Coordinates of C-alpha atoms and ligand atoms in Angstrom, one line a residue:
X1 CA -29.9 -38.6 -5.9
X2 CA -26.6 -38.6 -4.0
X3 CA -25.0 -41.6 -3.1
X4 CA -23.5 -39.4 -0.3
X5 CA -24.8 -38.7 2.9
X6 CA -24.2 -35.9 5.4
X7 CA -23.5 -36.9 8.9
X8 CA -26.0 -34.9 11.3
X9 CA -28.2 -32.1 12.3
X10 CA -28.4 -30.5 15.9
X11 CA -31.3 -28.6 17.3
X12 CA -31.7 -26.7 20.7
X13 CA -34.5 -24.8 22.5
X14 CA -34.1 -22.2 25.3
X15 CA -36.3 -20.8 27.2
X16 CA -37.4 -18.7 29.8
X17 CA -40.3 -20.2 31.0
X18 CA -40.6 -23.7 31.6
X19 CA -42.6 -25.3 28.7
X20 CA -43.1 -28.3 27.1
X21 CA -40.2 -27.9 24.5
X22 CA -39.2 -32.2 23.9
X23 CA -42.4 -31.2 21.5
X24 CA -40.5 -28.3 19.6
X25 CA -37.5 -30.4 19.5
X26 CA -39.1 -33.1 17.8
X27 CA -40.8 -30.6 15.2
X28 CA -37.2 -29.2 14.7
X29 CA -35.5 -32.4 14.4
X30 CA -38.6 -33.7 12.1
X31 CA -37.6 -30.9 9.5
X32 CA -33.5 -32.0 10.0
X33 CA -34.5 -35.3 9.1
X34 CA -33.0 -35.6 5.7
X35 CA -29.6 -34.6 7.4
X36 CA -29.4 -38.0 8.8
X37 CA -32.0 -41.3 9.3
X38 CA -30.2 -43.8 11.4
X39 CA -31.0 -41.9 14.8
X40 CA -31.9 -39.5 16.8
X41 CA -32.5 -38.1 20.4
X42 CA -33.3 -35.7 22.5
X43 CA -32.6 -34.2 25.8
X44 CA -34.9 -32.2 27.6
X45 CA -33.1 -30.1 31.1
X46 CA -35.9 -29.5 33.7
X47 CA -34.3 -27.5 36.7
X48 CA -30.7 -29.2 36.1
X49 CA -32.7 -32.5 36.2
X50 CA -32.2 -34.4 32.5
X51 CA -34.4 -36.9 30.3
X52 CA -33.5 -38.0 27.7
X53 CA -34.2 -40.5 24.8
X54 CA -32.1 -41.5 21.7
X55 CA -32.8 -44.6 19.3
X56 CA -32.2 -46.0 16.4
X57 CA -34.2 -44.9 13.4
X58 CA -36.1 -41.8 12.1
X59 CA -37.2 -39.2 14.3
X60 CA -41.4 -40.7 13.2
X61 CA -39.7 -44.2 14.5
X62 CA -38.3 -43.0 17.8
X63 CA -40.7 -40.7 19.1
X64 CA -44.0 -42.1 19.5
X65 CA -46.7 -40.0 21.2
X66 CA -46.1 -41.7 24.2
X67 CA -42.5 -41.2 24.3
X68 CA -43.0 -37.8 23.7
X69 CA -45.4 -37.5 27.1
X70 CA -42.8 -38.9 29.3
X71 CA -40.7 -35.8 28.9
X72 CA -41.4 -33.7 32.0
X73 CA -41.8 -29.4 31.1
X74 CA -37.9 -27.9 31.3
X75 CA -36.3 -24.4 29.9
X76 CA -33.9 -26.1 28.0
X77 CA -33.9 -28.7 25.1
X78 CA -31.2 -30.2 22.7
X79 CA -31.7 -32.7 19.8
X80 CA -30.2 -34.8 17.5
X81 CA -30.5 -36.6 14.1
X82 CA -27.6 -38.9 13.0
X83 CA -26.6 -41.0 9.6
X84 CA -24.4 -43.6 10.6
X85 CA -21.3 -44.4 8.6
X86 CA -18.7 -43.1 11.5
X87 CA -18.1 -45.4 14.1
X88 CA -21.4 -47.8 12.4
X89 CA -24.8 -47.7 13.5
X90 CA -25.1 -48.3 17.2
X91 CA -27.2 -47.2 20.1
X92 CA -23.5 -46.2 22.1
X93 CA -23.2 -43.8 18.7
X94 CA -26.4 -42.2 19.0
X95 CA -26.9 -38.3 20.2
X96 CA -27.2 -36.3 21.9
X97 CA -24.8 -37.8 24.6
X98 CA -24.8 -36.8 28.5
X99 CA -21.6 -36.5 30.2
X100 CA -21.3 -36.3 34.2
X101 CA -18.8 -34.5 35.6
X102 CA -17.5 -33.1 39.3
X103 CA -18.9 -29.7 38.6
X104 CA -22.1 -31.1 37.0
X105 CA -23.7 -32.8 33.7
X106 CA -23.2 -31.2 30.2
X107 CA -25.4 -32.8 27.3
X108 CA -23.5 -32.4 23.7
X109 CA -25.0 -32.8 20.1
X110 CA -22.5 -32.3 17.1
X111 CA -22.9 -32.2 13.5
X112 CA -19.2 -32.6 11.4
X113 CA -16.1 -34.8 11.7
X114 CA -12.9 -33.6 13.8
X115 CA -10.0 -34.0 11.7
X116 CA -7.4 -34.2 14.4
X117 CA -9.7 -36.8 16.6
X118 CA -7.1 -39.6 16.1
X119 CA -4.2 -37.9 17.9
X120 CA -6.9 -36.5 20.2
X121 CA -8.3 -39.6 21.3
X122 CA -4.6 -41.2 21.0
X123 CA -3.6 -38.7 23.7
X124 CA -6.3 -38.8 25.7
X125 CA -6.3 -42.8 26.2
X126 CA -2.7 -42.6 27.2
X127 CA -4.1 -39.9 29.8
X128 CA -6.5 -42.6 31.1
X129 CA -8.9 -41.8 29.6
X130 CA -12.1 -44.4 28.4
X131 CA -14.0 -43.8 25.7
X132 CA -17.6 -46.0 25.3
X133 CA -17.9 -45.2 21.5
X134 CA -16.2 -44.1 18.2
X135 CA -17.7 -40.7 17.7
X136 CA -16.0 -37.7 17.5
X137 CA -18.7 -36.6 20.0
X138 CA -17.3 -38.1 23.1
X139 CA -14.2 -36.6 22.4
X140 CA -15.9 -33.1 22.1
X141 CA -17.6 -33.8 25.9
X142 CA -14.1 -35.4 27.5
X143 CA -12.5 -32.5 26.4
X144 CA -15.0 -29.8 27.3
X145 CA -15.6 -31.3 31.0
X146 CA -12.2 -31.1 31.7
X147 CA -11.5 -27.9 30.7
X148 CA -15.1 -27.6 32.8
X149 CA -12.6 -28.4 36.3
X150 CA -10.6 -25.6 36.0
X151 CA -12.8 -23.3 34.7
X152 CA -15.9 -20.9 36.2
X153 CA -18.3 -21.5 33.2
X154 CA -19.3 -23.8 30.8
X155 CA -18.8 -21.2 27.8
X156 CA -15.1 -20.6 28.7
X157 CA -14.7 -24.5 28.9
X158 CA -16.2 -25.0 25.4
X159 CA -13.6 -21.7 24.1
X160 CA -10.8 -23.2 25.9
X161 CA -11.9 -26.7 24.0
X162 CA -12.0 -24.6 21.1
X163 CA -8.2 -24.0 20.6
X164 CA -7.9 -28.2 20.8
X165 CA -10.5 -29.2 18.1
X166 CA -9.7 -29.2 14.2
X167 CA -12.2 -29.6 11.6
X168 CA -16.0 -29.4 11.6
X169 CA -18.2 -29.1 14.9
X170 CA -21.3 -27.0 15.0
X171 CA -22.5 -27.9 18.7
X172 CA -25.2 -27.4 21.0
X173 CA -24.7 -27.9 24.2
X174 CA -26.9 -27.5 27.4
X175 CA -25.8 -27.3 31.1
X176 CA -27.6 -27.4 34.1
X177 CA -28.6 -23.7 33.6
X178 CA -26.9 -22.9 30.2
X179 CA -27.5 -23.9 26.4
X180 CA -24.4 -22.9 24.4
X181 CA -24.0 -23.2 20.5
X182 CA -21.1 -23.1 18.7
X183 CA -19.5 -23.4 15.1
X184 CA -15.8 -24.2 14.0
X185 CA -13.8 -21.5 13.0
X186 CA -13.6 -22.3 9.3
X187 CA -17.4 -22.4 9.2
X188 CA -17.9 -25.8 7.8
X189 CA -21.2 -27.0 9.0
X190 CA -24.2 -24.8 8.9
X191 CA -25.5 -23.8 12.4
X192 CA -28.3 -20.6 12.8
X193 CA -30.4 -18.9 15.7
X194 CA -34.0 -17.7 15.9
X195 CA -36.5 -16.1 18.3
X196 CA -40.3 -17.8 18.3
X197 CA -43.2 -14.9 18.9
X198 CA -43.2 -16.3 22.3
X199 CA -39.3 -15.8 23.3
X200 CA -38.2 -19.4 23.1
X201 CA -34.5 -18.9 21.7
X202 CA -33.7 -21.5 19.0
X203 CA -30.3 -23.1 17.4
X204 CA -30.6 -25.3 14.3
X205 CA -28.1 -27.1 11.7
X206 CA -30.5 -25.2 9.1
X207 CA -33.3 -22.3 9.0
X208 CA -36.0 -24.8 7.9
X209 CA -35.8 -26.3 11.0
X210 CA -36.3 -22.6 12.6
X211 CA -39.1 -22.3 10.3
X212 CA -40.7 -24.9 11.4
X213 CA -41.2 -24.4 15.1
X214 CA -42.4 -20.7 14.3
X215 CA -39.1 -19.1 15.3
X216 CA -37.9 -16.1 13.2
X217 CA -34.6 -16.1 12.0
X218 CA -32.2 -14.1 13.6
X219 CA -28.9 -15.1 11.6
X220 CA -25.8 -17.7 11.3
X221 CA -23.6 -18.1 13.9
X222 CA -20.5 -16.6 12.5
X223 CA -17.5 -19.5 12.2
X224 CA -15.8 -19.5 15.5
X225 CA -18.9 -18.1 17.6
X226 CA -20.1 -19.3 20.8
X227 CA -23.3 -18.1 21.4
X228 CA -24.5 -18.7 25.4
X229 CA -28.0 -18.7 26.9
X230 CA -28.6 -18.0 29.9
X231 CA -31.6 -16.3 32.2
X232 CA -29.6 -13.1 31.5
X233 CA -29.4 -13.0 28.0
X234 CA -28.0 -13.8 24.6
X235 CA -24.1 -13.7 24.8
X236 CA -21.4 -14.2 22.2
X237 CA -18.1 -14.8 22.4
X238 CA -16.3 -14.3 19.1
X239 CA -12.9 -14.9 20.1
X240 CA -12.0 -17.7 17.6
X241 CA -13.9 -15.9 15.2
X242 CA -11.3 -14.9 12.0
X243 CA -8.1 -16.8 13.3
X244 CA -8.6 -19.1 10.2
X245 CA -10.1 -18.8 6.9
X246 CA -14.1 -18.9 6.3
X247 CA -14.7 -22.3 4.6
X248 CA -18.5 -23.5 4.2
X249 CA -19.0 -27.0 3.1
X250 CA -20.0 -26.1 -0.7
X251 CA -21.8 -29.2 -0.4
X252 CA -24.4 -28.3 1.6
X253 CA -25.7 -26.0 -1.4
X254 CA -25.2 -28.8 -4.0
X255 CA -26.8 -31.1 -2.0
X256 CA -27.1 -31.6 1.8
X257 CA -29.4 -28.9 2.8
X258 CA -32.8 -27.8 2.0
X259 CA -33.5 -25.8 -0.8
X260 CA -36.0 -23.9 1.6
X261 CA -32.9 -23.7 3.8
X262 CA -30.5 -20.3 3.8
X263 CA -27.3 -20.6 4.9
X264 CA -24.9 -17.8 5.6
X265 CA -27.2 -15.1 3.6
X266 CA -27.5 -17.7 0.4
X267 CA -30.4 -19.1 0.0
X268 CA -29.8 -23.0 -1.6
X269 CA -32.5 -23.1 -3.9
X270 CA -31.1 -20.3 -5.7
X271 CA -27.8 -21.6 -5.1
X272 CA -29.4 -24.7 -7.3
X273 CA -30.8 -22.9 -9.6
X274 CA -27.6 -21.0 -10.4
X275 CA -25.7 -24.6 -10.3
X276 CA -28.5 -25.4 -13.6
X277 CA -27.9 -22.1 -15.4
X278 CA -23.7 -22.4 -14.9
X279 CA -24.2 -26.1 -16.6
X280 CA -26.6 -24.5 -19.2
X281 CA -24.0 -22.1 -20.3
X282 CA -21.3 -24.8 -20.4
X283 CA -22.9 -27.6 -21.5
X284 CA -25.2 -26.6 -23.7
X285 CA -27.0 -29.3 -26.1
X286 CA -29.9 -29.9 -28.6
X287 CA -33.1 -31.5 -26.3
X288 CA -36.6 -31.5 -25.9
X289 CA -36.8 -32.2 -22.3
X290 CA -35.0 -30.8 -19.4
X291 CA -35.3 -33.4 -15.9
X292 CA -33.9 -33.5 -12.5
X293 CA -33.1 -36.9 -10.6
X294 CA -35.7 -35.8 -7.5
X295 CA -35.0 -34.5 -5.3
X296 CA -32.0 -32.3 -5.2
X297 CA -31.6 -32.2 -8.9
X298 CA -35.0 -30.6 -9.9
X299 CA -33.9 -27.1 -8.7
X300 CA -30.4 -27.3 -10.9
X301 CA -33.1 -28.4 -13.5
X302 CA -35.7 -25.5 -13.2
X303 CA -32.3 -23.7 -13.6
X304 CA -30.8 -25.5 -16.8
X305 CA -34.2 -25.1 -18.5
X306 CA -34.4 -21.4 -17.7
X307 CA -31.5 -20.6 -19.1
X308 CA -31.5 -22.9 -22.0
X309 CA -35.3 -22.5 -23.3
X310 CA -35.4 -26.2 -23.2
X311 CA -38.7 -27.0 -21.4
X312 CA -38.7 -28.4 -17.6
X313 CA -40.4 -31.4 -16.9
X314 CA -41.4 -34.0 -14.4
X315 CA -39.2 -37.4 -15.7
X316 CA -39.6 -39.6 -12.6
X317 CA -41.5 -39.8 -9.4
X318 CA -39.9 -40.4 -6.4
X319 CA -40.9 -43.0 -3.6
X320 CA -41.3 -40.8 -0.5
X321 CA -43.0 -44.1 2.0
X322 CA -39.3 -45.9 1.6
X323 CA -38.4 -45.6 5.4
X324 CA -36.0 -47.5 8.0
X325 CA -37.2 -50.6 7.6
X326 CA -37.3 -51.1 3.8
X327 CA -34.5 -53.8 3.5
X328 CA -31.6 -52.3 1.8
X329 CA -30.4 -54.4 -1.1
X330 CA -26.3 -55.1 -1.5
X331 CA -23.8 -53.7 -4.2
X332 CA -25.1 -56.5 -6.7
X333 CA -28.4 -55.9 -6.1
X334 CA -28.7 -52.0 -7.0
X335 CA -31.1 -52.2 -9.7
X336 CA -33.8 -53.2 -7.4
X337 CA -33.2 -50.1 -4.6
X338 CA -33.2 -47.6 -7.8
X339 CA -35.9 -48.6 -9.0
X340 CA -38.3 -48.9 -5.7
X341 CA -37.3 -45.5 -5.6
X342 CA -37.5 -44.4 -8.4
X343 CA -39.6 -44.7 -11.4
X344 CA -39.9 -43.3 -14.6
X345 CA -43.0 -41.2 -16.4
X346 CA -43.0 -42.8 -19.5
X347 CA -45.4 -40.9 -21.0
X348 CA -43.3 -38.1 -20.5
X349 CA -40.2 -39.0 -21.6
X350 CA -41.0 -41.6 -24.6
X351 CA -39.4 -40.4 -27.7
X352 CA -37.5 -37.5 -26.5
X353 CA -34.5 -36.1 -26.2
X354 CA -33.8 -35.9 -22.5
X355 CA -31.1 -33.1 -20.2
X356 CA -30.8 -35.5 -16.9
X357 CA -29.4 -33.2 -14.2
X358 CA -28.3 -34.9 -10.7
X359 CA -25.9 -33.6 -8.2
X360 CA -23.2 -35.6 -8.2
X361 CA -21.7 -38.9 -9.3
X362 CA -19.8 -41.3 -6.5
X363 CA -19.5 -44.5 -8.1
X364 CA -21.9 -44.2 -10.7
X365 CA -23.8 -47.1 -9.9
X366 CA -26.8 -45.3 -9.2
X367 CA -26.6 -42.9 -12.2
X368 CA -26.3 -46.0 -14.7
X369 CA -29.2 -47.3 -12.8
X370 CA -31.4 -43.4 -13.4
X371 CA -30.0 -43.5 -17.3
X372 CA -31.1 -47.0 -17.5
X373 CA -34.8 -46.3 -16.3
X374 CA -35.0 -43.6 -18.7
X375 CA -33.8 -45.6 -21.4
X376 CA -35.9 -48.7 -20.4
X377 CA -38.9 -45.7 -20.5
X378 CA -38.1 -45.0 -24.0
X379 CA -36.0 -41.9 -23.8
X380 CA -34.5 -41.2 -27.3
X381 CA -31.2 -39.3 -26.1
X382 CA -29.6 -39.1 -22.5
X383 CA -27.7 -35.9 -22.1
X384 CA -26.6 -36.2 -18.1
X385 CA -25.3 -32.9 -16.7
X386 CA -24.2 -32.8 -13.2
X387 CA -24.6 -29.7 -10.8
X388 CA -21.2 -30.4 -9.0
X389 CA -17.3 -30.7 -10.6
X390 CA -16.5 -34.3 -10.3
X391 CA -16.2 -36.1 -6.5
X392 CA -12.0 -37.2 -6.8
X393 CA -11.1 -37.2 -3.3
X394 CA -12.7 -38.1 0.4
X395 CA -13.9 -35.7 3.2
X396 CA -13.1 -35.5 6.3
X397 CA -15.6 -32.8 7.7
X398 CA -18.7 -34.9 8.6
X399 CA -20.1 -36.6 5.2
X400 CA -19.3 -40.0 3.9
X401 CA -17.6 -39.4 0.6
X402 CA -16.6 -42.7 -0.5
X403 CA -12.6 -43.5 -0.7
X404 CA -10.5 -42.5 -4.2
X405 CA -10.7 -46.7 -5.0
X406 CA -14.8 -46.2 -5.9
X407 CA -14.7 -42.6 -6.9
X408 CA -15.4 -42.7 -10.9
X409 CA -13.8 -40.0 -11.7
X410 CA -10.6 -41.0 -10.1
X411 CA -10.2 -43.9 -12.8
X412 CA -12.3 -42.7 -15.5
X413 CA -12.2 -39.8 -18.3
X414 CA -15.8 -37.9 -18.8
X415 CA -16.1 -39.5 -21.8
X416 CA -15.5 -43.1 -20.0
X417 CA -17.8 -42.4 -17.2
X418 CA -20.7 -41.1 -20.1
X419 CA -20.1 -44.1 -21.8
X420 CA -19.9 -46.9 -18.1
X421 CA -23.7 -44.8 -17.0
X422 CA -24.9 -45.2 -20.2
X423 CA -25.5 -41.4 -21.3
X424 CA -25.0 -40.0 -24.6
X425 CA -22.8 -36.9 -23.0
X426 CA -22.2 -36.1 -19.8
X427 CA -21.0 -32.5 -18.6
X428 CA -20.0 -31.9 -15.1
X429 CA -19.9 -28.1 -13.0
X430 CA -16.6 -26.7 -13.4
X431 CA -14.8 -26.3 -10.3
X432 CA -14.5 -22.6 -11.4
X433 CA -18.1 -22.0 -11.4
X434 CA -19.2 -22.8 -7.3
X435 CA -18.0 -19.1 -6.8
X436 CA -20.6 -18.0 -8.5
X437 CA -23.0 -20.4 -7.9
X438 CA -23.0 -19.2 -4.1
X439 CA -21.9 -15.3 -5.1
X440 CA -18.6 -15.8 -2.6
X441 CA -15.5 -17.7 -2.5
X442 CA -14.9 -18.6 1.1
X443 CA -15.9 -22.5 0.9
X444 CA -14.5 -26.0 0.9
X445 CA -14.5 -27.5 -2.1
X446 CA -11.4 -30.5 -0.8
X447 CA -13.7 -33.5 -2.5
X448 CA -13.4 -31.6 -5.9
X449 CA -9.9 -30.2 -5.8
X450 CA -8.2 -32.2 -3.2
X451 CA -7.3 -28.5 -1.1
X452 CA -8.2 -29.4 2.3
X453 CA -8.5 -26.2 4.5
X454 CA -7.1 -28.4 7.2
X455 CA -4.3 -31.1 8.0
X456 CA -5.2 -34.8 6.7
X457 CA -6.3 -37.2 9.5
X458 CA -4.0 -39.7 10.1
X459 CA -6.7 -42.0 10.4
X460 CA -10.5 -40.9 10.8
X461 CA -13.2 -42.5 12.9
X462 CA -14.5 -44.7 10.2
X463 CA -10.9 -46.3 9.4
X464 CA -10.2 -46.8 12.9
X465 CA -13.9 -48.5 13.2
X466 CA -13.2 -50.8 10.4
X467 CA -9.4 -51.6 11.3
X468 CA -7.4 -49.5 9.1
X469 CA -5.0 -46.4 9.5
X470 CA -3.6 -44.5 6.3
X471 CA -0.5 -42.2 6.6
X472 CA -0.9 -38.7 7.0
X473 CA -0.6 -37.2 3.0
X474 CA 0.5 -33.9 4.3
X475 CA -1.4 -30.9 4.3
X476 CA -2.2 -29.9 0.6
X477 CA -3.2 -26.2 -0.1
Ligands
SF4_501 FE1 -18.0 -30.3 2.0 FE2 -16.5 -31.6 0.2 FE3 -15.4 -29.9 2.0 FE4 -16.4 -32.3 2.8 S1 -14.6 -31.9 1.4 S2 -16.7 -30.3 3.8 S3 -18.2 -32.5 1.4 S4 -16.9 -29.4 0.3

């Protein structure tokens, strides 16, 4: 139970006849949901002629039935989910956003963080330029429509673009009679096409958002591609594909994704599963009970147990009705949040010897809280093993990995942090081991090892939101 969060998840529909496809859209963004809960939107393009709607909340809280019916039929569709941390959690944040322009309209969804949008946006201000919100995403769309003016098609505009941006973008974008995806050339956020039985061309941030609206899975977009749709045909353009090295947020597998998702041929449940049988090997112990923090620690813990021979069981259930408008407690209050979501089988765990596996540790707030419920539940031993190496520096790709200040393991030794949750060992993933977690070594693992695949912002969306700018470190490979 990650106190992390990713940032987004895009979704796009084309097709050849006109249809009602705001419905696919909200099926696809319904299965993207856990990629972000503080809003959403979508954009539906009916003969060049858009409608859109974007709120605040969960894709069940902003699209009634109703809303849904005031979408006119169109060939072209583009959604958004969003968790708000960058640029906070306003309407003038929420996506996808629709730009007008003097050749036309372009609507833009993104999923990642740019990591040069401070000098970006620095340069374009003293251009003239205005910008209504924080995001990166406006950025994206300024930059796009003005390569739009001196160019004769929206896909060459989003490659010219292309050569401005660093960091992560996986974008779907929809002209009057274009949709266009596109992924950053290191890879870093997931982005994959599919075909439904009845032709309807589909982009998502992850294949169980494919699976969902019945379209097959065709493959990833490779890093760098721009793949174009059109009423003749599927086109790619892989011109930025391979001018800079393949790196695929490793978190994804650990924790962002779906386990039913696969991304770039690997599927993350197995992924998972691997994670558990890596930490089995290294961190072996004596226990009668092997139990994942639900819900992106059970696979990891089907794993531990298989390898181990310790049995695998249920320890906790997890609250799945806690929705937007549960009433978040503060810092102080944790205990209480934990606990509403979380609670214990005691007749499960009494008197035993218990292997705890989670995904990560931030703070370790919330992992005190998990070893105190199992304790509280009569738990004789607390063996915590975590599927990840240990968080020790920020990202600046799209997820909200807190600042070194309140990462644990940037203070604390294993045994510190074992002894601060609570636990009676605690055993982390080696840093070693994601290569063969995932079966490949082209990933970014910068929040573990501090090796960013790109330059460090000068300052990133969420400092300049709240106020502060921190000095480029350097780039550190
Ligand atoms: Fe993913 Fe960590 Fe890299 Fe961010 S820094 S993209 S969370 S691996």
């Amino acid at each position: 139970m990650a106190e992390i969060h990713e940032e987004c998840g895009v979704f796009g529909v084309y097709s050849t006849q006109s249809a009602d496809l705001a419905g696919l859209a909200y099926y696809g963004l319904y299965a993207l949901q856990h990629r972000g809960q503080e809003s959403c939107g979508i954009v539906v393009n009916d003969d060049g002629v858009f409608s859109s709607h974007r709120d605040l909340g969960t894709v069940n809280d902003v699209f009634s039935r109703e809303v849904l019916g005031r979408f006119p039929k169109g060939t072209m569709a583009i959604g958004h989910v969003r968790y708000g941390t960058t640029g906070g959690n306003n309407r003038e944040n929420c996506q996808p956003i629709v730009v007008n322009h003097q050749k036309g309209k372009l609507a833009l969804a993104h999923n990642g963080n740019l990591s040069n949008a401070y000098e970006l946006r620095s340069a374009l201000e003293l251009g003239g330029a205005i910008f209504h919100s924080t995001s990166d995403t406006e950025i994206i769309a300024y930059i796009i429509t003005q390569q739009r003016l001196k160019t004769a098609s929206i896909e060459v505009a989003v490659s010219r673009a292309m050569n401005e941006l660093d960091g992560a973008f996986s974008l779907v974008i929809m002209s009057a009679a274009k949709m266009i995806a596109a992924r950053d050339p290191h890879g870093f956020r997931p982005l994959c096409y599919g075909i439904t039985p009845e032709g309807v061309h589909v982009v998502a941030s992850e294949s169980c958002a494919l699976a969902a609206v019945g379209a097959k899975f065709q493959r990833d977009l490779l890093p760098g591609e721009i793949l174009t749709f059109d009423e003749t045909g599927v086109h790619t353009d892989r011109i930025h594909c391979g001018t800079v090295e393949r790196r695929a947020c490793i978190f994804e597998y650990i924790y962002f994704a779906r386990p039913d998702s696969v991304i770039d041929g690997v599927s993350v449940h197995a992924a998972r599963k691997n994670a558990g049988r890596l930490l089995a090997k290294r961190h072996s112990v004596d226990a009668d009970l092997v139990v994942g923090v639900p819900d992106s620690g059970l696979d990891a813990a089907i794993g531990y147990a298989e390898e181990s021979g310790i049995p695998f069981g249920l320890g906790f259930i997890k609250n799945k009705y806690i929705g937007r408008t549960f009433i978040s407690p503060g810092q102080g209050q944790r205990v209480d949040q934990v606990k509403i979501k979380l609670s214990p089988i005691r007749d499960a765990v009494q008197g035993k010897r218990i292997v705890l596996i989670d995904d990560s540790i931030v703070r370790g707030t919330t992992s005190g809280q998990i070893v105190g419920l199992l304790r509280e539940a009569g738990a004789r031993e607390i063996h915590m093993r975590i599927s990840s190496p240990p968080f020790r520096n920020p990202c600046y790709y799209g997820t909200d990995i807190d600042s070194r200040d309140h990462l644990i393991a940037c203070h604390h030794t294993v045994e510190e942090i074992a002894s601060i949750i609570g636990a009676d060992s605690l055993g982390y993933l080696a840093l070693e081991d994601l290569t063969e977690m995932i079966g490949s070594a082209d990933y970014c693992h910068a929040c573990f090892s501090g090796q960013y695949p790109t330059a460090i912002p000068i300052c990133t969306a969420k400092d300049r939101f709240e106020g502060k700018l921190s000095q480029r470190e350097g780039k550190q490979k």
